[in-house]
């Protein structure tokens, strides 16, 4: 997996660090935000897919008792 994701921002190409994408996703989850509203990246991009995967990994698994 890449350490950074390429994206277009304000007409130019930028690199977004993977750690930043993942931190933003964890922060959004813990703040109780909805993934569709909180993700700052289009879901069809590598950054968007990584953000969503990280967000989903924060969701606790159900416990059978």
CSV table of N, CA, C and O in Angstrom, one decimal:
chain,number,residue,atom,x,y,z
A,1,UNK,N,0.9,-1.2,0.0
A,1,UNK,CA,0.0,0.0,0.0
A,1,UNK,C,0.9,1.2,0.0
A,1,UNK,O,1.9,1.3,0.6
A,2,UNK,N,0.5,2.2,-0.7
A,2,UNK,CA,1.2,3.5,-0.8
A,2,UNK,C,1.3,4.2,0.6
A,2,UNK,O,0.4,4.1,1.4
A,3,UNK,N,2.3,5.0,0.7
A,3,UNK,CA,2.5,5.8,1.9
A,3,UNK,C,1.7,7.2,1.8
A,3,UNK,O,1.5,7.9,2.7
A,4,UNK,N,1.4,7.5,0.5
A,4,UNK,CA,0.6,8.7,0.2
A,4,UNK,C,-0.2,8.5,-1.0
A,4,UNK,O,0.0,7.6,-1.8
A,5,UNK,N,-1.3,9.3,-1.1
A,5,UNK,CA,-2.2,9.1,-2.2
A,5,UNK,C,-2.2,10.4,-3.1
A,5,UNK,O,-2.2,11.5,-2.5
A,6,UNK,N,-2.1,10.3,-4.4
A,6,UNK,CA,-2.2,11.5,-5.3
A,6,UNK,C,-3.6,11.9,-5.4
A,6,UNK,O,-4.5,11.1,-5.5
A,7,UNK,N,-3.8,13.2,-5.4
A,7,UNK,CA,-5.1,13.8,-5.6
A,7,UNK,C,-5.0,15.1,-6.3
A,7,UNK,O,-3.9,15.7,-6.3
A,8,UNK,N,-6.0,15.6,-6.8
A,8,UNK,CA,-6.0,17.0,-7.4
A,8,UNK,C,-6.7,17.9,-6.5
A,8,UNK,O,-7.8,17.6,-6.0
A,9,UNK,N,-6.1,19.0,-6.2
A,9,UNK,CA,-6.6,20.0,-5.3
A,9,UNK,C,-6.3,21.4,-5.8
A,9,UNK,O,-5.2,21.7,-6.1
A,10,UNK,N,-7.3,22.2,-5.9
A,10,UNK,CA,-7.2,23.6,-6.4
A,10,UNK,C,-6.4,23.6,-7.7
A,10,UNK,O,-5.6,24.5,-7.9
A,11,UNK,N,-6.7,22.7,-8.6
A,11,UNK,CA,-6.1,22.7,-9.9
A,11,UNK,C,-4.7,22.1,-10.0
A,11,UNK,O,-4.1,22.1,-11.1
A,12,UNK,N,-4.1,21.6,-8.9
A,12,UNK,CA,-2.8,21.0,-8.9
A,12,UNK,C,-2.8,19.7,-8.2
A,12,UNK,O,-3.8,19.3,-7.6
A,13,UNK,N,-1.8,18.9,-8.5
A,13,UNK,CA,-1.6,17.6,-7.9
A,13,UNK,C,-1.0,17.7,-6.5
A,13,UNK,O,0.0,18.4,-6.3
A,14,UNK,N,-1.5,17.0,-5.5
A,14,UNK,CA,-1.0,17.0,-4.2
A,14,UNK,C,-0.9,15.5,-3.7
A,14,UNK,O,-1.5,14.6,-4.2
A,15,UNK,N,0.0,15.3,-2.7
A,15,UNK,CA,0.1,14.0,-2.1
A,15,UNK,C,-0.5,14.1,-0.7
A,15,UNK,O,-0.2,15.0,0.1
A,16,UNK,N,-1.4,13.2,-0.4
A,16,UNK,CA,-2.0,13.1,0.9
A,16,UNK,C,-1.5,11.9,1.7
A,16,UNK,O,-1.6,10.8,1.2
A,17,UNK,N,-0.8,12.2,2.8
A,17,UNK,CA,-0.2,11.0,3.5
A,17,UNK,C,-1.3,10.0,4.0
A,17,UNK,O,-2.3,10.4,4.5
A,18,UNK,N,-0.9,8.8,3.9
A,18,UNK,CA,-1.9,7.7,4.3
A,18,UNK,C,-2.2,7.9,5.8
A,18,UNK,O,-3.4,7.7,6.2
A,19,UNK,N,-1.2,8.2,6.6
A,19,UNK,CA,-1.5,8.4,8.0
A,19,UNK,C,-2.5,9.5,8.3
A,19,UNK,O,-3.3,9.4,9.2
A,20,UNK,N,-2.5,10.5,7.5
A,20,UNK,CA,-3.4,11.6,7.6
A,20,UNK,C,-4.8,11.1,7.3
A,20,UNK,O,-5.8,11.4,8.0
A,21,UNK,N,-5.0,10.4,6.2
A,21,UNK,CA,-6.3,9.9,5.8
A,21,UNK,C,-6.9,9.0,6.9
A,21,UNK,O,-8.0,9.1,7.2
A,22,UNK,N,-6.0,8.1,7.4
A,22,UNK,CA,-6.5,7.2,8.5
A,22,UNK,C,-6.8,7.9,9.8
A,22,UNK,O,-7.8,7.6,10.4
A,23,UNK,N,-6.1,8.9,10.1
A,23,UNK,CA,-6.3,9.7,11.3
A,23,UNK,C,-7.7,10.4,11.2
A,23,UNK,O,-8.5,10.5,12.1
A,24,UNK,N,-7.9,11.0,10.0
A,24,UNK,CA,-9.2,11.7,9.8
A,24,UNK,C,-10.4,10.8,9.9
A,24,UNK,O,-11.4,11.1,10.4
A,25,UNK,N,-10.2,9.5,9.4
A,25,UNK,CA,-11.3,8.6,9.5
A,25,UNK,C,-11.6,8.2,10.9
A,25,UNK,O,-12.7,8.1,11.3
A,26,UNK,N,-10.5,7.9,11.7
A,26,UNK,CA,-10.7,7.5,13.1
A,26,UNK,C,-11.3,8.6,13.9
A,26,UNK,O,-12.2,8.4,14.7
A,27,UNK,N,-10.9,9.9,13.6
A,27,UNK,CA,-11.4,11.0,14.3
A,27,UNK,C,-12.9,11.2,14.0
A,27,UNK,O,-13.7,11.5,14.9
A,28,UNK,N,-13.3,11.0,12.7
A,28,UNK,CA,-14.7,11.1,12.4
A,28,UNK,C,-15.6,10.1,13.0
A,28,UNK,O,-16.7,10.3,13.5
A,29,UNK,N,-15.1,8.8,13.1
A,29,UNK,CA,-15.8,7.8,13.7
A,29,UNK,C,-16.0,8.1,15.2
A,29,UNK,O,-17.1,8.0,15.7
A,30,UNK,N,-15.0,8.4,15.9
A,30,UNK,CA,-15.1,8.7,17.3
A,30,UNK,C,-15.9,9.9,17.7
A,30,UNK,O,-16.4,10.0,18.8
A,31,UNK,N,-16.0,10.8,16.7
A,31,UNK,CA,-16.9,12.0,16.9
A,31,UNK,C,-18.4,11.7,16.6
A,31,UNK,O,-19.2,12.5,16.7
A,32,UNK,N,-18.6,10.4,16.1
A,32,UNK,CA,-20.0,10.0,15.8
A,32,UNK,C,-20.5,10.5,14.5
A,32,UNK,O,-21.7,10.5,14.3
A,33,UNK,N,-19.7,10.8,13.6
A,33,UNK,CA,-20.1,11.4,12.3
A,33,UNK,C,-20.5,10.3,11.4
A,33,UNK,O,-20.0,9.1,11.5
A,34,UNK,N,-21.3,10.6,10.4
A,34,UNK,CA,-21.7,9.7,9.4
A,34,UNK,C,-20.7,9.6,8.3
A,34,UNK,O,-20.2,10.7,7.8
A,35,UNK,N,-20.3,8.4,7.8
A,35,UNK,CA,-19.2,8.3,6.8
A,35,UNK,C,-19.5,9.0,5.5
A,35,UNK,O,-18.6,9.7,5.0
A,36,UNK,N,-20.8,9.0,5.1
A,36,UNK,CA,-21.1,9.7,3.8
A,36,UNK,C,-21.0,11.2,3.9
A,36,UNK,O,-20.7,11.8,2.9
A,37,UNK,N,-21.1,11.7,5.1
A,37,UNK,CA,-21.0,13.2,5.3
A,37,UNK,C,-19.6,13.6,5.7
A,37,UNK,O,-19.2,14.7,5.4
A,38,UNK,N,-18.9,12.7,6.4
A,38,UNK,CA,-17.6,13.1,7.0
A,38,UNK,C,-16.4,12.9,6.0
A,38,UNK,O,-15.4,13.6,6.2
A,39,UNK,N,-16.5,12.0,5.1
A,39,UNK,CA,-15.3,11.7,4.2
A,39,UNK,C,-15.0,12.9,3.3
A,39,UNK,O,-15.8,13.3,2.5
A,40,UNK,N,-13.8,13.4,3.4
A,40,UNK,CA,-13.4,14.6,2.6
A,40,UNK,C,-13.0,14.2,1.2
A,40,UNK,O,-12.6,15.1,0.4
A,41,UNK,N,-12.9,12.9,0.9
A,41,UNK,CA,-12.4,12.5,-0.4
A,41,UNK,C,-13.5,11.8,-1.1
A,41,UNK,O,-14.3,11.1,-0.5
A,42,UNK,N,-13.5,11.9,-2.5
A,42,UNK,CA,-14.4,11.1,-3.2
A,42,UNK,C,-14.2,9.6,-3.0
A,42,UNK,O,-13.0,9.2,-3.0
A,43,UNK,N,-15.3,8.8,-2.8
A,43,UNK,CA,-15.1,7.4,-2.5
A,43,UNK,C,-14.5,6.6,-3.6
A,43,UNK,O,-13.9,5.5,-3.4
A,44,UNK,N,-14.5,7.1,-4.8
A,44,UNK,CA,-13.9,6.3,-5.9
A,44,UNK,C,-12.4,6.5,-6.0
A,44,UNK,O,-11.7,5.9,-6.9
A,45,UNK,N,-11.8,7.4,-5.2
A,45,UNK,CA,-10.3,7.6,-5.2
A,45,UNK,C,-9.7,6.6,-4.2
A,45,UNK,O,-10.3,6.1,-3.3
A,46,UNK,N,-8.4,6.5,-4.3
A,46,UNK,CA,-7.6,5.6,-3.4
A,46,UNK,C,-7.7,6.2,-2.0
A,46,UNK,O,-7.9,5.5,-1.0
A,47,UNK,N,-7.6,7.5,-1.8
A,47,UNK,CA,-7.7,8.1,-0.5
A,47,UNK,C,-9.1,7.9,0.1
A,47,UNK,O,-9.2,7.6,1.3
A,48,UNK,N,-10.1,8.0,-0.7
A,48,UNK,CA,-11.5,7.8,-0.2
A,48,UNK,C,-11.7,6.4,0.2
A,48,UNK,O,-12.4,6.1,1.2
A,49,UNK,N,-11.2,5.4,-0.6
A,49,UNK,CA,-11.4,4.0,-0.2
A,49,UNK,C,-10.6,3.7,1.0
A,49,UNK,O,-11.1,2.9,1.9
A,50,UNK,N,-9.4,4.2,1.2
A,50,UNK,CA,-8.6,4.0,2.4
A,50,UNK,C,-9.3,4.6,3.6
A,50,UNK,O,-9.4,4.0,4.7
A,51,UNK,N,-9.9,5.8,3.4
A,51,UNK,CA,-10.6,6.5,4.5
A,51,UNK,C,-11.8,5.7,5.0
A,51,UNK,O,-12.0,5.4,6.1
A,52,UNK,N,-12.6,5.2,4.0
A,52,UNK,CA,-13.7,4.4,4.3
A,52,UNK,C,-13.4,3.0,5.0
A,52,UNK,O,-14.0,2.6,5.9
A,53,UNK,N,-12.3,2.4,4.5
A,53,UNK,CA,-11.9,1.1,5.1
A,53,UNK,C,-11.5,1.4,6.6
A,53,UNK,O,-11.8,0.6,7.4
A,54,UNK,N,-10.7,2.4,6.8
A,54,UNK,CA,-10.3,2.7,8.2
A,54,UNK,C,-11.5,3.1,9.1
A,54,UNK,O,-11.6,2.6,10.2
A,55,UNK,N,-12.4,3.8,8.6
A,55,UNK,CA,-13.6,4.2,9.3
A,55,UNK,C,-14.4,2.9,9.7
A,55,UNK,O,-14.8,2.7,10.8
A,56,UNK,N,-14.6,2.0,8.7
A,56,UNK,CA,-15.3,0.8,8.9
A,56,UNK,C,-14.6,-0.1,9.9
A,56,UNK,O,-15.2,-0.9,10.7
A,57,UNK,N,-13.3,-0.1,10.0
A,57,UNK,CA,-12.5,-0.9,10.9
A,57,UNK,C,-12.7,-0.4,12.3
A,57,UNK,O,-12.4,-1.2,13.3
A,58,UNK,N,-13.1,0.8,12.5
A,58,UNK,CA,-13.4,1.3,13.9
A,58,UNK,C,-14.7,0.8,14.5
A,58,UNK,O,-14.9,0.9,15.7
A,59,UNK,N,-15.6,0.3,13.6
A,59,UNK,CA,-16.9,-0.2,14.1
A,59,UNK,C,-16.7,-1.5,14.9
A,59,UNK,O,-16.1,-2.4,14.3
A,60,UNK,N,-17.1,-1.5,16.1
A,60,UNK,CA,-16.9,-2.7,16.9
A,60,UNK,C,-17.7,-3.9,16.4
A,60,UNK,O,-18.9,-3.7,15.9
A,61,UNK,N,-17.2,-5.1,16.5
A,61,UNK,CA,-17.9,-6.3,16.1
A,61,UNK,C,-19.0,-6.6,17.1
A,61,UNK,O,-18.8,-6.4,18.3
A,62,UNK,N,-20.1,-7.1,16.7
A,62,UNK,CA,-21.1,-7.5,17.7
A,62,UNK,C,-20.6,-8.7,18.5
A,62,UNK,O,-19.9,-9.5,18.1
A,63,UNK,N,-21.1,-8.7,19.7
A,63,UNK,CA,-20.7,-9.7,20.7
A,63,UNK,C,-21.9,-10.6,21.0
A,63,UNK,O,-23.0,-10.2,21.4
A,64,UNK,N,-21.7,-11.9,20.7
A,64,UNK,CA,-22.8,-12.9,21.0
A,64,UNK,C,-22.7,-13.3,22.4
A,64,UNK,O,-21.6,-13.8,22.9
A,65,UNK,N,-23.8,-13.3,23.1
A,65,UNK,CA,-23.7,-13.7,24.5
A,65,UNK,C,-24.8,-14.7,24.8
A,65,UNK,O,-25.8,-14.7,24.3
